[in-house]
């Protein structure tokens, strides 16, 4: 499963792993939401409710696509967050891991607080 994440002035694609959360997100597409930023992370609410998966974690590599459980949000860390120790991206709390941004995940730095973000199935 591949998705596109777009905002005014930019976009990235991501490849999702075959997980229950990825399938739930896929089934909910397309989604439009208002972006929030937290350090080098973009996150926004999605209309998906899922349970914690066995590999849920609060520490991921930059570029990982996550479903943040506490906020029912897609979390897209592209660098360090205020809680990071070293180069990892540390989320505010546990998230289900969905997949990875294809290519340069640093493109997400162009997303600003309040920007409209759209998530679609990629062709």
XYZ file of N, CA, C and O in Angstrom:
492
model
N 0.846 -1.178 0.000
C 0.000 0.000 0.000
C 0.890 1.239 0.000
O 1.772 1.357 0.827
N 0.599 2.145 -0.932
C 1.337 3.408 -0.979
C 0.350 4.551 -0.849
O -0.736 4.509 -1.424
N 0.749 5.551 -0.077
C -0.088 6.725 0.121
C 0.677 7.970 -0.302
O 1.906 7.969 -0.334
N -0.072 9.019 -0.637
C 0.547 10.317 -0.872
C 0.066 11.253 0.227
O -1.090 11.198 0.651
N 0.973 12.078 0.690
C 0.690 13.080 1.720
C 1.048 14.408 1.091
O 2.206 14.623 0.706
N 0.056 15.292 0.936
C 0.313 16.547 0.234
C -0.180 17.736 1.039
O -1.080 17.623 1.880
N 0.446 18.870 0.776
C 0.095 20.137 1.395
C 0.445 21.214 0.381
O 1.094 20.932 -0.631
N -0.007 22.439 0.612
C 0.305 23.512 -0.323
C 1.817 23.623 -0.459
O 2.522 23.820 0.527
N 2.297 23.412 -1.660
C 3.721 23.569 -1.905
C 4.553 22.317 -1.784
O 5.771 22.375 -1.956
N 3.944 21.161 -1.490
C 4.776 19.971 -1.392
C 3.996 18.679 -1.226
O 2.785 18.683 -1.000
N 4.709 17.580 -1.338
C 4.117 16.260 -1.128
C 5.214 15.222 -0.951
O 6.359 15.439 -1.346
N 4.843 14.124 -0.329
C 5.702 12.951 -0.209
C 4.815 11.728 -0.420
O 3.593 11.824 -0.329
N 5.444 10.608 -0.688
C 4.721 9.342 -0.696
C 5.296 8.475 0.416
O 6.407 8.718 0.905
N 4.524 7.472 0.792
C 4.967 6.543 1.830
C 4.490 5.146 1.471
O 3.425 4.978 0.860
N 5.267 4.168 1.854
C 4.893 2.772 1.683
C 4.503 2.226 3.051
O 5.276 2.323 4.010
N 3.284 1.691 3.124
C 2.773 1.157 4.386
C 2.999 -0.341 4.445
O 2.858 -1.052 3.442
N 3.322 -0.827 5.634
C 3.431 -2.258 5.888
C 2.024 -2.838 5.992
O 1.048 -2.110 6.183
N 1.924 -4.146 5.917
C 0.636 -4.820 6.036
C 0.332 -5.034 7.519
O 0.757 -6.025 8.109
N -0.348 -4.057 8.130
C -0.725 -4.143 9.537
C -2.206 -3.799 9.671
O -2.782 -3.164 8.770
N -2.839 -4.175 10.772
C -4.240 -3.801 10.966
C -4.456 -2.287 10.936
O -5.444 -1.802 10.382
N -3.533 -1.527 11.502
C -3.678 -0.068 11.521
C -3.511 0.516 10.123
O -4.255 1.416 9.729
N -2.550 0.023 9.359
C -2.368 0.488 7.988
C -3.624 0.226 7.163
O -4.062 1.084 6.383
N -4.223 -0.949 7.332
C -5.451 -1.284 6.603
C -6.587 -0.352 7.001
O -7.339 0.130 6.148
N -6.714 -0.061 8.290
C -7.766 0.859 8.758
C -7.565 2.254 8.173
O -8.531 2.908 7.756
N -6.314 2.722 8.124
C -6.024 4.022 7.528
C -6.366 3.995 6.036
O -7.028 4.904 5.525
N -5.915 2.981 5.330
C -6.169 2.830 3.903
C -7.675 2.909 3.617
O -8.104 3.586 2.678
N -8.463 2.202 4.426
C -9.916 2.171 4.231
C -10.564 3.527 4.491
O -11.651 3.799 3.974
N -9.924 4.396 5.278
C -10.483 5.712 5.617
C -10.117 6.795 4.593
O -10.637 7.903 4.666
N -9.218 6.490 3.666
C -8.751 7.499 2.709
C -9.818 7.842 1.681
O -10.622 6.995 1.337
N -9.837 9.081 1.180
C -8.917 10.192 1.443
C -9.265 10.915 2.745
O -10.403 10.886 3.212
N -8.257 11.581 3.314
C -8.405 12.336 4.557
C -7.813 13.721 4.359
O -6.738 13.856 3.760
N -8.488 14.740 4.867
C -7.936 16.090 4.946
C -7.995 16.532 6.391
O -8.986 16.283 7.080
N -6.921 17.161 6.846
C -6.856 17.586 8.247
C -5.938 18.797 8.370
O -5.157 19.101 7.461
N -6.027 19.451 9.501
C -5.167 20.584 9.815
C -3.932 20.072 10.547
O -4.043 19.365 11.557
N -2.757 20.430 10.046
C -1.500 19.931 10.601
C -1.117 20.649 11.889
O -1.380 21.837 12.063
N -0.494 19.896 12.762
C 0.176 20.422 13.950
C 1.646 20.050 13.813
O 1.987 19.039 13.204
N 2.527 20.847 14.402
C 3.944 20.514 14.405
C 4.444 20.479 15.844
O 3.947 21.202 16.709
N 5.427 19.614 16.071
C 6.042 19.459 17.393
C 7.499 19.092 17.149
O 7.803 17.956 16.803
N 8.372 20.076 17.263
C 9.762 19.846 16.859
C 9.763 19.485 15.385
O 9.068 20.115 14.586
N 10.504 18.457 15.019
C 10.541 17.981 13.640
C 9.552 16.824 13.454
O 9.918 15.711 13.047
N 8.298 17.094 13.770
C 7.220 16.120 13.587
C 5.975 16.868 13.121
O 5.670 17.950 13.619
N 5.288 16.280 12.157
C 3.978 16.756 11.730
C 2.974 15.708 12.190
O 3.213 14.510 12.028
N 1.869 16.162 12.772
C 0.821 15.213 13.140
C -0.538 15.855 12.934
O -0.681 17.071 12.947
N -1.539 14.991 12.715
C -2.898 15.459 12.487
C -3.866 14.307 12.719
O -3.537 13.146 12.499
N -5.046 14.676 13.199
C -6.069 13.687 13.500
C -6.570 12.982 12.257
O -6.673 13.580 11.184
N -6.877 11.699 12.428
C -7.460 10.897 11.351
C -8.663 10.130 11.922
O -8.680 9.799 13.108
N -9.667 9.857 11.071
C -10.870 9.164 11.548
C -10.669 7.656 11.638
O -11.355 6.876 10.983
N -9.703 7.258 12.439
C -9.347 5.846 12.601
C -9.238 5.559 14.094
O -8.595 6.322 14.815
N -9.879 4.484 14.532
C -9.766 4.031 15.927
C -9.263 2.596 15.909
O -9.932 1.713 15.360
N -8.083 2.370 16.460
C -7.488 1.024 16.475
C -6.860 0.755 17.837
O -6.657 1.667 18.631
N -6.558 -0.516 18.062
C -5.895 -0.931 19.296
C -4.379 -0.864 19.128
O -3.859 -0.854 18.011
N -3.701 -0.850 20.247
C -2.241 -0.878 20.258
C -1.762 -2.203 19.673
O -2.242 -3.273 20.051
N -0.807 -2.108 18.751
C -0.227 -3.310 18.168
C 0.990 -3.732 18.990
O 1.538 -2.934 19.759
N 1.418 -4.981 18.822
C 2.510 -5.534 19.627
C 3.811 -4.750 19.501
O 4.587 -4.677 20.445
N 4.068 -4.154 18.332
C 5.331 -3.438 18.121
C 5.211 -1.930 18.342
O 6.099 -1.172 17.954
N 4.134 -1.475 18.977
C 3.972 -0.037 19.251
C 5.165 0.467 20.056
O 5.685 -0.234 20.926
N 5.594 1.691 19.748
C 6.778 2.247 20.387
C 6.682 3.764 20.412
O 5.896 4.346 19.670
N 7.497 4.388 21.246
C 7.543 5.850 21.247
C 8.836 6.371 20.627
O 9.031 7.576 20.528
N 9.715 5.476 20.177
C 10.982 5.879 19.576
C 11.124 5.215 18.208
O 11.093 3.984 18.116
N 11.262 6.050 17.162
C 11.346 5.541 15.793
C 12.434 6.294 15.037
O 12.923 7.329 15.495
N 12.796 5.784 13.883
C 13.722 6.493 13.006
C 12.973 7.619 12.304
O 11.787 7.465 11.977
N 13.629 8.745 12.046
C 12.990 9.788 11.250
C 12.507 9.212 9.921
O 13.186 8.383 9.313
N 11.322 9.641 9.490
C 10.744 9.133 8.254
C 9.771 7.996 8.448
O 9.157 7.525 7.494
N 9.593 7.549 9.688
C 8.635 6.492 9.982
C 7.227 7.079 9.999
O 7.003 8.164 10.521
N 6.282 6.353 9.421
C 4.873 6.750 9.457
C 4.240 6.037 10.644
O 4.310 4.811 10.757
N 3.634 6.819 11.539
C 3.102 6.274 12.785
C 1.641 6.664 12.990
O 1.202 7.718 12.535
N 0.920 5.831 13.724
C -0.412 6.181 14.203
C -0.270 6.396 15.707
O -0.009 5.456 16.456
N -0.402 7.651 16.116
C -0.259 8.009 17.529
C -1.544 7.644 18.252
O -2.613 8.200 17.996
N -1.460 6.679 19.152
C -2.630 6.114 19.823
C -3.351 7.122 20.711
O -4.578 7.207 20.696
N -2.614 7.923 21.473
C -3.235 8.849 22.424
C -4.013 9.955 21.727
O -4.963 10.501 22.295
N -3.636 10.274 20.500
C -4.282 11.381 19.801
C -5.092 10.977 18.584
O -5.606 11.836 17.878
N -5.215 9.662 18.320
C -5.879 9.184 17.097
C -5.396 10.001 15.900
O -6.179 10.596 15.161
N -4.077 10.054 15.752
C -3.467 10.928 14.745
C -2.385 10.201 13.968
O -1.743 9.277 14.474
N -2.198 10.653 12.744
C -1.050 10.223 11.967
C 0.119 11.090 12.402
O 0.003 12.314 12.441
N 1.202 10.470 12.796
C 2.403 11.188 13.244
C 3.510 10.902 12.240
O 3.799 9.749 11.940
N 4.118 11.981 11.745
C 5.143 11.883 10.712
C 6.417 12.576 11.191
O 6.703 13.711 10.826
N 7.207 11.897 12.027
C 8.450 12.508 12.495
C 9.497 12.495 11.381
O 9.685 11.497 10.701
N 10.144 13.651 11.175
C 11.172 13.738 10.142
C 12.515 14.151 10.732
O 13.470 14.409 10.016
N 12.596 14.190 12.060
C 13.821 14.559 12.761
C 13.581 14.474 14.251
O 12.749 13.701 14.713
N 14.292 15.308 14.986
C 14.217 15.281 16.446
C 12.949 15.991 16.938
O 12.514 16.979 16.354
N 12.393 15.473 18.020
C 11.277 16.112 18.711
C 11.804 16.656 20.037
O 12.945 16.355 20.427
N 11.002 17.431 20.759
C 11.469 17.947 22.051
C 11.887 16.863 23.048
O 12.656 17.139 23.962
N 11.431 15.622 22.865
C 11.797 14.529 23.785
C 12.946 13.662 23.280
O 13.371 12.738 23.970
N 13.469 13.933 22.091
C 14.500 13.083 21.500
C 15.793 13.098 22.310
O 16.187 14.112 22.875
N 16.421 11.924 22.331
C 17.748 11.758 22.907
C 18.592 11.177 21.781
O 18.366 10.060 21.356
N 19.502 11.959 21.246
C 20.244 11.503 20.082
C 19.440 11.746 18.827
O 18.519 12.564 18.801
N 19.767 11.014 17.748
C 19.170 11.306 16.446
C 17.775 10.732 16.218
O 17.150 11.017 15.213
N 17.280 9.909 17.139
C 15.978 9.286 16.918
C 14.850 10.300 17.046
O 15.041 11.385 17.572
N 13.691 9.921 16.546
C 12.471 10.696 16.764
C 11.735 10.045 17.927
O 11.430 8.852 17.875
N 11.492 10.829 18.976
C 10.784 10.296 20.138
C 9.418 10.958 20.201
O 9.300 12.169 20.325
N 8.373 10.133 20.102
C 7.006 10.620 20.135
C 6.588 10.892 21.582
O 7.234 10.433 22.525
N 5.496 11.615 21.744
C 5.008 11.956 23.081
C 4.566 10.713 23.851
O 4.651 10.681 25.081
N 4.104 9.688 23.145
C 3.722 8.405 23.743
C 3.671 7.371 22.619
O 3.920 7.697 21.457
N 3.326 6.151 22.973
C 3.408 5.031 22.031
C 2.549 5.228 20.791
O 1.465 5.813 20.839
N 3.075 4.693 19.680
C 2.381 4.736 18.391
C 2.558 3.403 17.676
O 3.569 2.722 17.856
N 1.566 3.069 16.863
C 1.693 1.910 15.983
C 2.514 2.336 14.765
O 2.299 3.409 14.213
N 3.450 1.491 14.369
C 4.299 1.774 13.218
C 3.580 1.287 11.959
O 3.185 0.122 11.879
N 3.417 2.202 10.975
C 2.683 1.874 9.753
C 3.584 1.633 8.555
O 3.243 0.858 7.664
N 4.716 2.337 8.474
C 5.589 2.207 7.315
C 6.619 3.308 7.289
O 7.002 3.828 8.348
N 7.061 3.695 6.053
C 8.128 4.686 5.907
C 7.819 5.641 4.769
O 7.247 5.255 3.764
N 8.267 6.872 4.951
C 8.234 7.863 3.878
C 9.213 7.404 2.796
O 10.328 6.985 3.101
N 8.791 7.477 1.536
C 9.669 7.170 0.403
C 10.521 8.411 0.124
O 10.015 9.521 0.146
N 11.771 8.231 -0.145
C 12.613 9.373 -0.504
C 12.969 10.229 0.703
O 13.133 9.722 1.812
N 13.066 11.539 0.469
C 13.558 12.467 1.492
C 12.442 12.894 2.450
O 11.620 13.741 2.108
N 12.452 12.329 3.640
C 11.429 12.655 4.638
C 11.562 14.088 5.154
O 10.612 14.634 5.711
N 12.717 14.719 4.939
C 12.908 16.101 5.396
C 12.014 17.091 4.644
O 11.864 18.235 5.049
N 11.396 16.653 3.541
C 10.441 17.512 2.822
C 9.292 17.923 3.739
O 8.685 18.982 3.548
N 9.016 17.129 4.766
C 7.933 17.448 5.704
C 8.218 18.712 6.519
O 7.309 19.286 7.114
N 9.450 19.177 6.515
C 9.792 20.410 7.229
C 9.043 21.615 6.655
O 8.887 22.630 7.332
N 8.539 21.495 5.429
C 7.805 22.593 4.792
C 6.360 22.699 5.272
O 5.682 23.677 4.976
N 5.881 21.709 6.015
C 4.508 21.751 6.531
C 4.483 22.642 7.769
O 5.277 22.450 8.687
N 3.586 23.605 7.783
C 3.472 24.511 8.922
C 2.244 24.214 9.767
O 1.297 23.573 9.300
N 2.282 24.671 11.009
C 1.133 24.549 11.902
C -0.100 25.141 11.227
O -0.053 26.257 10.728
N -1.176 24.385 11.163
C -2.420 24.877 10.580
C -2.568 24.622 9.087
O -3.646 24.838 8.544
N -1.495 24.181 8.417
C -1.604 23.850 6.992
C -2.572 22.684 6.797
O -2.633 21.774 7.624
N -3.302 22.711 5.706
C -4.166 21.595 5.361
C -3.313 20.507 4.727
O -2.550 20.759 3.797
N -3.457 19.297 5.253
C -2.723 18.136 4.741
C -3.761 17.158 4.207
O -4.804 16.940 4.822
N -3.456 16.565 3.052
C -4.357 15.588 2.452
C -3.601 14.265 2.284
O -2.451 14.255 1.823
N -4.255 13.186 2.669
C -3.682 11.846 2.515
C -4.586 11.069 1.557
O -5.797 10.979 1.777
N -3.987 10.548 0.487
C -4.704 9.800 -0.539
C -3.980 8.481 -0.817
O -2.807 8.339 -0.479
N -4.681 7.594 -1.492
C -4.025 6.401 -2.028
C -3.163 6.856 -3.193
O -3.600 7.631 -4.038
N -1.920 6.394 -3.225
C -1.000 6.781 -4.301
C -1.235 5.874 -5.503
O -1.570 4.690 -5.352
N -1.040 6.442 -6.679
C -1.210 5.676 -7.920
C -0.048 4.735 -8.128
O 1.021 4.916 -7.642
